[in-house]
Short mmCIF file of C-alpha atoms in Angstrom, two decimals:
data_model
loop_
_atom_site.label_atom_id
_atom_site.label_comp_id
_atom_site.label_asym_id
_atom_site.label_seq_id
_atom_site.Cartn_x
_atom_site.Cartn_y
_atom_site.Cartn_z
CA UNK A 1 13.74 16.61 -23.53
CA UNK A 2 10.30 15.12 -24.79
CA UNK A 3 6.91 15.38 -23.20
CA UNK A 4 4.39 12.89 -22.88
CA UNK A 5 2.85 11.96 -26.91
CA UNK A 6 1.23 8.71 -27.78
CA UNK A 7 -1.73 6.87 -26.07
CA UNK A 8 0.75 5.71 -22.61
CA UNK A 9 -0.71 8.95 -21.31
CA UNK A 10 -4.14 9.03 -21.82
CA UNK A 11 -5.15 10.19 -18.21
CA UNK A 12 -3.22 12.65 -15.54
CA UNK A 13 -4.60 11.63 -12.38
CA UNK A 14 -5.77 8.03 -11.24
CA UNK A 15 -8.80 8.26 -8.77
CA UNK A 16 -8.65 5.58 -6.50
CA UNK A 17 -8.52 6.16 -2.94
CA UNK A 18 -7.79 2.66 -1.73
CA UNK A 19 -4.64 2.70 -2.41
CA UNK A 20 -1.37 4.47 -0.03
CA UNK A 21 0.89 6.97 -1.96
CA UNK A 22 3.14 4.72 -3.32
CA UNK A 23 0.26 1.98 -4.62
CA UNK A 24 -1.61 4.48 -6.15
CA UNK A 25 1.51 5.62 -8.22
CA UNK A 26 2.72 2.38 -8.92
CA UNK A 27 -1.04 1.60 -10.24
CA UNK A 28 -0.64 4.61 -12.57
CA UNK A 29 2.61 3.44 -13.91
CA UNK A 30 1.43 0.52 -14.91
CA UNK A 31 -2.23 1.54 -16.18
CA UNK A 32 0.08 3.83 -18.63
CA UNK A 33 1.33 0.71 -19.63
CA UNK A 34 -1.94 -1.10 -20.29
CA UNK A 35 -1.89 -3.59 -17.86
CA UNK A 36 -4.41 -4.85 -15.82
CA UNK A 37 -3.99 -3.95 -11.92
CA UNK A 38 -6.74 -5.98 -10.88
CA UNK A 39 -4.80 -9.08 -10.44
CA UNK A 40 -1.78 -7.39 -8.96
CA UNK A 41 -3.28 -6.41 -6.13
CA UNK A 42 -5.21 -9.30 -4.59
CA UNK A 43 -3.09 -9.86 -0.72
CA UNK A 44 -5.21 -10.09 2.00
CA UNK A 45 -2.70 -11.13 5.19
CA UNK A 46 -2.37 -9.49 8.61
CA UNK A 47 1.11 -9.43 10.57
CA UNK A 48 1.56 -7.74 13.99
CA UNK A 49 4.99 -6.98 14.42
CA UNK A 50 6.51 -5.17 18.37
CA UNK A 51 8.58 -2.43 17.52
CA UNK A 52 10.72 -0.18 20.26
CA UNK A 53 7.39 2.33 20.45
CA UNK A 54 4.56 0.03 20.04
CA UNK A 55 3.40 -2.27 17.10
CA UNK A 56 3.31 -1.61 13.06
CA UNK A 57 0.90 -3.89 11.19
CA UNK A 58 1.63 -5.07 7.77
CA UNK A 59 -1.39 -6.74 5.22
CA UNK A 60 1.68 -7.55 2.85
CA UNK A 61 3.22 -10.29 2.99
CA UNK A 62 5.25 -9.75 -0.94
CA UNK A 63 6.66 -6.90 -1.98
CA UNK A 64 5.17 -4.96 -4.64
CA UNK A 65 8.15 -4.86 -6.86
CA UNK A 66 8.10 -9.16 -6.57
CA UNK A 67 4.60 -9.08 -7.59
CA UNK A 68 4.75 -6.70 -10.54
CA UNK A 69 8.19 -9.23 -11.56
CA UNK A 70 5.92 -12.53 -11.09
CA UNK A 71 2.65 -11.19 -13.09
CA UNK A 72 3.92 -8.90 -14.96
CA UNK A 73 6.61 -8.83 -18.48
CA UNK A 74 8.10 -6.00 -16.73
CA UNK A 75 9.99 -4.92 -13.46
CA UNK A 76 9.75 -2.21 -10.96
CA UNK A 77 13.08 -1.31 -10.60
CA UNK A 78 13.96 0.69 -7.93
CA UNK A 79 17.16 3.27 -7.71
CA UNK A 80 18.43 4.57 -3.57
CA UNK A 81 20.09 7.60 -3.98
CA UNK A 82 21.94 9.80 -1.32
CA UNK A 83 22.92 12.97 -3.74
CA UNK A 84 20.57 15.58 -4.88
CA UNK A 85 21.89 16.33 -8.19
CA UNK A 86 22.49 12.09 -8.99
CA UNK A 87 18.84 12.11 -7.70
CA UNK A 88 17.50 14.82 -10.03
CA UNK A 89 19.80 13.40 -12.98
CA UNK A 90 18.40 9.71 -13.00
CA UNK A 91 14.74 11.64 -12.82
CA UNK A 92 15.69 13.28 -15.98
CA UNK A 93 17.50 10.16 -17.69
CA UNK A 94 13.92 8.15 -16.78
CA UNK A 95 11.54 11.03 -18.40
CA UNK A 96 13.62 11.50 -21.48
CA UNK A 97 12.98 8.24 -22.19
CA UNK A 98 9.34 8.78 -22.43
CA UNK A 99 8.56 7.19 -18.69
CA UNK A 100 7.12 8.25 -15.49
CA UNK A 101 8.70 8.24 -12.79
CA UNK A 102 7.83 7.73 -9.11
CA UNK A 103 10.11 10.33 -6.78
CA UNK A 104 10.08 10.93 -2.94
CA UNK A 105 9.56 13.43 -1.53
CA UNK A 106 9.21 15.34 1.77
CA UNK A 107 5.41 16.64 2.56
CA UNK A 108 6.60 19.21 4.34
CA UNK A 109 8.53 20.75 1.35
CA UNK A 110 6.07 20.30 -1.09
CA UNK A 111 4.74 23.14 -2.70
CA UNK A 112 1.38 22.05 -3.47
CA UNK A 113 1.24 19.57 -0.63
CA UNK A 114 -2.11 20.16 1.37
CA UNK A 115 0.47 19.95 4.51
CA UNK A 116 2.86 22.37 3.23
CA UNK A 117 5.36 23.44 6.20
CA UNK A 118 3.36 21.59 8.91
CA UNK A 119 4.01 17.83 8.80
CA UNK A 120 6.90 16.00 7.95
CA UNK A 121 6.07 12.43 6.02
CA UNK A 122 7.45 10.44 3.50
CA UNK A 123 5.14 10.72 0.43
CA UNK A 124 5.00 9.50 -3.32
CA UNK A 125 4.23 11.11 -6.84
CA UNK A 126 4.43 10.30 -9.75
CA UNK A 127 6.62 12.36 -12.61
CA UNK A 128 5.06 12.44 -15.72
CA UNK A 129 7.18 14.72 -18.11
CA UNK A 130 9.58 17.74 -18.19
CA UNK A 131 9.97 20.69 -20.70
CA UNK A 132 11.11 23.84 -20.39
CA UNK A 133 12.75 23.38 -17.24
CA UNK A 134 9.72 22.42 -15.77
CA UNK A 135 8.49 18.69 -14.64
CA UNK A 136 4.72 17.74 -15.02
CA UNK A 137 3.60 15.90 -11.54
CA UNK A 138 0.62 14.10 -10.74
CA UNK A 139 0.23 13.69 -7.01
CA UNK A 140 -2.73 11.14 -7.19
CA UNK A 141 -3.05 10.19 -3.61
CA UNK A 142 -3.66 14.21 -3.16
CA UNK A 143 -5.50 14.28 -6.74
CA UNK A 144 -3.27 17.01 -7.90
CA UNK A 145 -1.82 18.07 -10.88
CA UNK A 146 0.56 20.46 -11.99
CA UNK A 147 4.11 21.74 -12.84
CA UNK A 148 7.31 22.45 -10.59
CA UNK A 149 10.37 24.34 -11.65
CA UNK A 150 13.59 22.51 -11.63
CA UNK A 151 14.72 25.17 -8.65
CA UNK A 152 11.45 24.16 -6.65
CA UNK A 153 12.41 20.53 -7.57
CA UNK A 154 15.81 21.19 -6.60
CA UNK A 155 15.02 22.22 -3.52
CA UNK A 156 12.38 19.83 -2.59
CA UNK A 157 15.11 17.20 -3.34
CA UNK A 158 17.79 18.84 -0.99
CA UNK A 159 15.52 19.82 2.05
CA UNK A 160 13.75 16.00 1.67
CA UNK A 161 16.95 14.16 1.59
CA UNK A 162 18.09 16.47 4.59
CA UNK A 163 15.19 15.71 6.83
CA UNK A 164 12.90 12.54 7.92
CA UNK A 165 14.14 10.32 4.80
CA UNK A 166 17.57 9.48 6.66
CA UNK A 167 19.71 11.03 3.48
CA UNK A 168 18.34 8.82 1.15
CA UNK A 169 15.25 9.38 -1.03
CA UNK A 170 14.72 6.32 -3.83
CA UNK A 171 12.99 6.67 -7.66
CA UNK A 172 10.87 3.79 -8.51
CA UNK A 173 10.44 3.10 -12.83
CA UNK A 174 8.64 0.48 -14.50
CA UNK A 175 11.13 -1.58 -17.34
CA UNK A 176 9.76 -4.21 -19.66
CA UNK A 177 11.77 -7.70 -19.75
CA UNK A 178 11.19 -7.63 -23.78
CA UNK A 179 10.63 -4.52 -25.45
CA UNK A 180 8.92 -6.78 -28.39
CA UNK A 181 6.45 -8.30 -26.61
CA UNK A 182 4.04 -6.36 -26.37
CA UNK A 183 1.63 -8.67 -23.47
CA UNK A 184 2.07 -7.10 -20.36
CA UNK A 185 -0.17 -9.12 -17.66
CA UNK A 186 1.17 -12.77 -16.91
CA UNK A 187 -1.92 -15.47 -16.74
CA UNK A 188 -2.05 -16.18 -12.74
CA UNK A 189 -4.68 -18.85 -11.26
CA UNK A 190 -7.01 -18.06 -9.23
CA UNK A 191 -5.90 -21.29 -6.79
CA UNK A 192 -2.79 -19.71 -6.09
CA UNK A 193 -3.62 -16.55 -5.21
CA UNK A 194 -6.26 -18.24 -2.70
CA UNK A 195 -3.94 -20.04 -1.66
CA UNK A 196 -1.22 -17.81 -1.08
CA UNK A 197 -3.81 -16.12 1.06
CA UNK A 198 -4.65 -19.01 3.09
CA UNK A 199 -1.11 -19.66 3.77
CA UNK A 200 -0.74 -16.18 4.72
CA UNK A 201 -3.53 -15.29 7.18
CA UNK A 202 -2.85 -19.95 8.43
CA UNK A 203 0.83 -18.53 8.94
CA UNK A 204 1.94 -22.01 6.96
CA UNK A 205 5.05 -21.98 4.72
CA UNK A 206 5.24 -18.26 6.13
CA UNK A 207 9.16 -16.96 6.88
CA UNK A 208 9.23 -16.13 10.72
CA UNK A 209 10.02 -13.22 11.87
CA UNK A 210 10.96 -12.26 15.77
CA UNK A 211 8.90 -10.53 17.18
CA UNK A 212 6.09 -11.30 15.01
CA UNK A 213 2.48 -12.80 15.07
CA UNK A 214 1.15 -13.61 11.58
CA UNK A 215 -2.75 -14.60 10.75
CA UNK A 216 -5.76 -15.40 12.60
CA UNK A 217 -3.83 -15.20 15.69
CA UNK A 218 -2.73 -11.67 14.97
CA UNK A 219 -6.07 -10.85 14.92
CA UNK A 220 -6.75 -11.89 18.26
CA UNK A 221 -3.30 -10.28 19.33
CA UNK A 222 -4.34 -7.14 17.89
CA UNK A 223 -7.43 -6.82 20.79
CA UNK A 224 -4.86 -7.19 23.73
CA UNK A 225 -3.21 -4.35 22.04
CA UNK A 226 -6.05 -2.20 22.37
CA UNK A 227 -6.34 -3.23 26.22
CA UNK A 228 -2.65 -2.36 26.54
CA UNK A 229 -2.82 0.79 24.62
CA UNK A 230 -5.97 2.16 26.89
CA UNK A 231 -3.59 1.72 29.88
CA UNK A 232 -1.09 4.02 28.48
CA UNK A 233 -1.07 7.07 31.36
CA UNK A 234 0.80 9.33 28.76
CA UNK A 235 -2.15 10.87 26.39
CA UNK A 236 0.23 12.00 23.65
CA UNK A 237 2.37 8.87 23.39
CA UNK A 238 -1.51 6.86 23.43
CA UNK A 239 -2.75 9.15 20.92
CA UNK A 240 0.23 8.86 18.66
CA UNK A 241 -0.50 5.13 18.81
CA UNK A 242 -4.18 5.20 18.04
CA UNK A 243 -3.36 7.32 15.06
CA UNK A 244 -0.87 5.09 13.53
CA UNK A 245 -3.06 2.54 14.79
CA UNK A 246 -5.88 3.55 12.35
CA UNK A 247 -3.26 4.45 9.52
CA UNK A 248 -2.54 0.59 9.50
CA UNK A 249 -5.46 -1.08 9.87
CA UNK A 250 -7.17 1.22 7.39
CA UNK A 251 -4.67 -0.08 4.95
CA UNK A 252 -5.46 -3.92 6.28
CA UNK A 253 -9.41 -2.41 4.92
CA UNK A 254 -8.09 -1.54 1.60
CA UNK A 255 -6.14 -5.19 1.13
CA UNK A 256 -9.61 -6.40 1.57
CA UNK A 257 -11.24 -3.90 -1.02
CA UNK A 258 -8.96 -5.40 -3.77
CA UNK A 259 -8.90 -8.61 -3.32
CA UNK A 260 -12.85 -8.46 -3.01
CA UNK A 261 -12.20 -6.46 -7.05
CA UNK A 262 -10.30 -9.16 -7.91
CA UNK A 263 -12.86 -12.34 -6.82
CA UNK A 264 -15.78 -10.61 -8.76
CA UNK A 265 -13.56 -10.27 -11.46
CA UNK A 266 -13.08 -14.40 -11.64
CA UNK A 267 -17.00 -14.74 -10.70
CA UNK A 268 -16.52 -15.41 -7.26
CA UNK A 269 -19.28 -13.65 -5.75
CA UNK A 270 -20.07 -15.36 -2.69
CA UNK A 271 -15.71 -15.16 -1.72
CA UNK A 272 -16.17 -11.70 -3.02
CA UNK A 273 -18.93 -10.74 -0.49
CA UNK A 274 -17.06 -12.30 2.35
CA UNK A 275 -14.20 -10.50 2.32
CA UNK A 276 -16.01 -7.07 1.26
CA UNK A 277 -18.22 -7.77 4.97
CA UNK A 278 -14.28 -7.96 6.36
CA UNK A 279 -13.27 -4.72 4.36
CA UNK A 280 -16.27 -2.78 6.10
CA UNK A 281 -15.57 -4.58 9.57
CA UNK A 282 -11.90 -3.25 9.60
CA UNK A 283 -12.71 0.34 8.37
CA UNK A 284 -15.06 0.38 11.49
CA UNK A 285 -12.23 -0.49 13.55
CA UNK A 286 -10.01 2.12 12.02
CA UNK A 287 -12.34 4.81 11.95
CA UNK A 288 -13.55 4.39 15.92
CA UNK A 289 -9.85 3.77 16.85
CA UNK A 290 -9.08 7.46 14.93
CA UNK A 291 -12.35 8.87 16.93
CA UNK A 292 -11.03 7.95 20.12
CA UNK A 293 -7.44 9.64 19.18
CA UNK A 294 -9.31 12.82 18.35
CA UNK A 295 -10.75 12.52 21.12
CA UNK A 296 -10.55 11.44 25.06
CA UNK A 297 -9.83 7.90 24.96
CA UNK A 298 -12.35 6.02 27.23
CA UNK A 299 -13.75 2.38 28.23
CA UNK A 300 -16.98 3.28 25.03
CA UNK A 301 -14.55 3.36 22.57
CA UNK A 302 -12.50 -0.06 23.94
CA UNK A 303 -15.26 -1.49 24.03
CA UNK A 304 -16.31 -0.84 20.63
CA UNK A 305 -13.22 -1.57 18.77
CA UNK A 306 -13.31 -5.26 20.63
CA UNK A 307 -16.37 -6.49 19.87
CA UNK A 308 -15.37 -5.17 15.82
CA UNK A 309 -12.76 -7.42 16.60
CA UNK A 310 -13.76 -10.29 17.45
CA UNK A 311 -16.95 -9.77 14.38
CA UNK A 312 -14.08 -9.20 11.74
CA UNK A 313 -12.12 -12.43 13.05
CA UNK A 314 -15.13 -14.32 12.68
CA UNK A 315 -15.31 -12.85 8.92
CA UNK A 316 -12.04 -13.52 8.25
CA UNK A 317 -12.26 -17.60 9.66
CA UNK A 318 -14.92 -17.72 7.49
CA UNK A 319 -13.36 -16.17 4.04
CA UNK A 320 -10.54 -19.37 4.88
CA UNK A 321 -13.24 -21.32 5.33
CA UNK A 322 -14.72 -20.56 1.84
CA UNK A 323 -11.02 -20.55 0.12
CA UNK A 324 -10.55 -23.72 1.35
CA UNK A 325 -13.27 -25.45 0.33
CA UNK A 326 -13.08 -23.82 -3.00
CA UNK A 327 -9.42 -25.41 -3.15
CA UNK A 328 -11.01 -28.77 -2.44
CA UNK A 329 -8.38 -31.30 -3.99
CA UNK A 330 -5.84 -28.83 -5.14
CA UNK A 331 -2.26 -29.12 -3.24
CA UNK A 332 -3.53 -26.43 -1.30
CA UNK A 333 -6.17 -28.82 0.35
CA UNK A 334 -4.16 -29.57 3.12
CA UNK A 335 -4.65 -26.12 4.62
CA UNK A 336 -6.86 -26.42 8.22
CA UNK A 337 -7.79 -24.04 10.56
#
């Protein structure tokens, strides 16, 4: 079984905390790789979707694995398995070929997880070689590095797959479509990932989905949630709703962030800076909304969050505003707010 040689591993752990678990590792996957992440990550949408116990909002409106296949000469491929040992086997198949790998795992059972045997959530790393009957992980969204023994693996495979993860725990492995080409990025225009984003946050050429709001109207959808979610008599069931609450929209923050990389990256300064005002606006929101979980939910804190709200809509018209006239006579002209 080989270890990592070569130049594909020329760092252990990726720093960048704008990015959940399974970004971050996927970003590290392909940075081995030498492609450019900056244009992979550039969606900026908003979708409010009612579930049984409340809401979950979603900046995404493509998988990852569909935008990896469409910019990318390679594919994120991604294996389901129900089994421990076929689990730990296609790990092992992946490494000896001189890959990483991205595993699941539970926090709860992982040994150098900073939650370790007190909270059970699905969470990503990334495997980055095995020898000796050890495998070399990088958990980046932790920034930690280190070995585990194939009996802790083993075990952090069975007690995962037994618990939150429903039985099934899935690997994630990056493939190139031509092993002799050695480009990696695929040339994207900037008009179509503005307008993708337009389309996206103008809910135009958008699937539907019941149940859903999508766009600028989610936005406004999102402050009658807040009303709703102050009138909630129960104080645990409200604060595990403000805490998810802030999970999401902090993510919404860092959809922002990278887009905002991306524009400065084309020379679009002034789009840049309108949707970095945005990123700030909704880490506001998500930071007073997880205030008032850890602490006694009032009328201040409503209030707060609101007006945020109805500041970072305003940002947001105005970042369509700017895309649009940007796209002037392109086919995506015939976008209106």
């Amino acid at each position: 079984m080989k270890c990592w040689e070569g130049n594909e591993m020329d760092f252990t752990l990726y720093s960048e905390t704008r990015f959940n678990c399974f970004h971050v590792c996927v970003a590290a996957a392909l940075l081995r790789k030498n492609a450019d992440t900056v244009p992979l990550f550039t969606q900026s949408g908003y979708l409010v979707t009612k579930i049984d116990d409340g809401v979950v909002i979603n900046p995404y409106y493509k998988d990852i694995d569909q935008v990896i296949r469409e910019r990318t000469y390679m594919n994120l491929e991604t294996g389901r398995w129900n089994n421990k040992e076929d689990y730990k086997a296609a790990i092992l198949e992946y490494l000896d070929e001189n890959q990483s790998v991205i595993m699941e795992a539970d926090l709860y059972y992982l040994p150098f997880s900073p939650y370790k045997e007190q909270l059970h959530a699905n969470h990503c790393i990334e495997l980055i070689g095995y020898k000796n009957k050890e495998f070399e992980y990088c958990d980046h969204y932790y920034n930690c590095h280190g070995m585990l023994s194939l009996q802790e693996m083993s075990q952090v495979i069975e007690y995962s797959m037994g618990s939150l993860l429903g039985g099934q725990l899935h690997t994630h492995y990056l493939r190139p479509r031509n092993l002799h080409n050695q480009t990696v990025n695929v040339p994207i225009a900037l008009e179509q990932v503005l307008l993708d984003n337009v389309k996206a946050m103008l809910d135009q050429d958008m699937p539907s989905i019941p149940g859903s709001v999508r766009g600028l109207p989610a936005v406004s959808v999102t402050q009658d949630i807040i009303r709703e979610i102050g009138q909630i008599g129960d104080p645990a069931l409200r604060s595990k709703l403000l805490k998810r609450f802030a999970d999401e929209l902090r993510e919404v923050s860092h959809t922002r962030y990278h887009l905002q990389r991306y524009l400065v990256s084309v020379g679009e300064q002034r789009l840049a800076d309108a949707y970095a005002a945005a990123e700030q606006s909704w880490m506001v929101i998500a930071n007073l909304i997880f205030k008032s979980y850890l602490s006694d939910y009032n009328s201040t804190y409503e209030e707060r969050v609101l007006s945020r709200l109805e500041r970072v809509l305003e940002q947001e018209t105005y970042s369509i505003t700017l895309i649009q006239a940007l796209l002037g006579h392109s086919p995506g002209s015939s976008t209106q707010l």
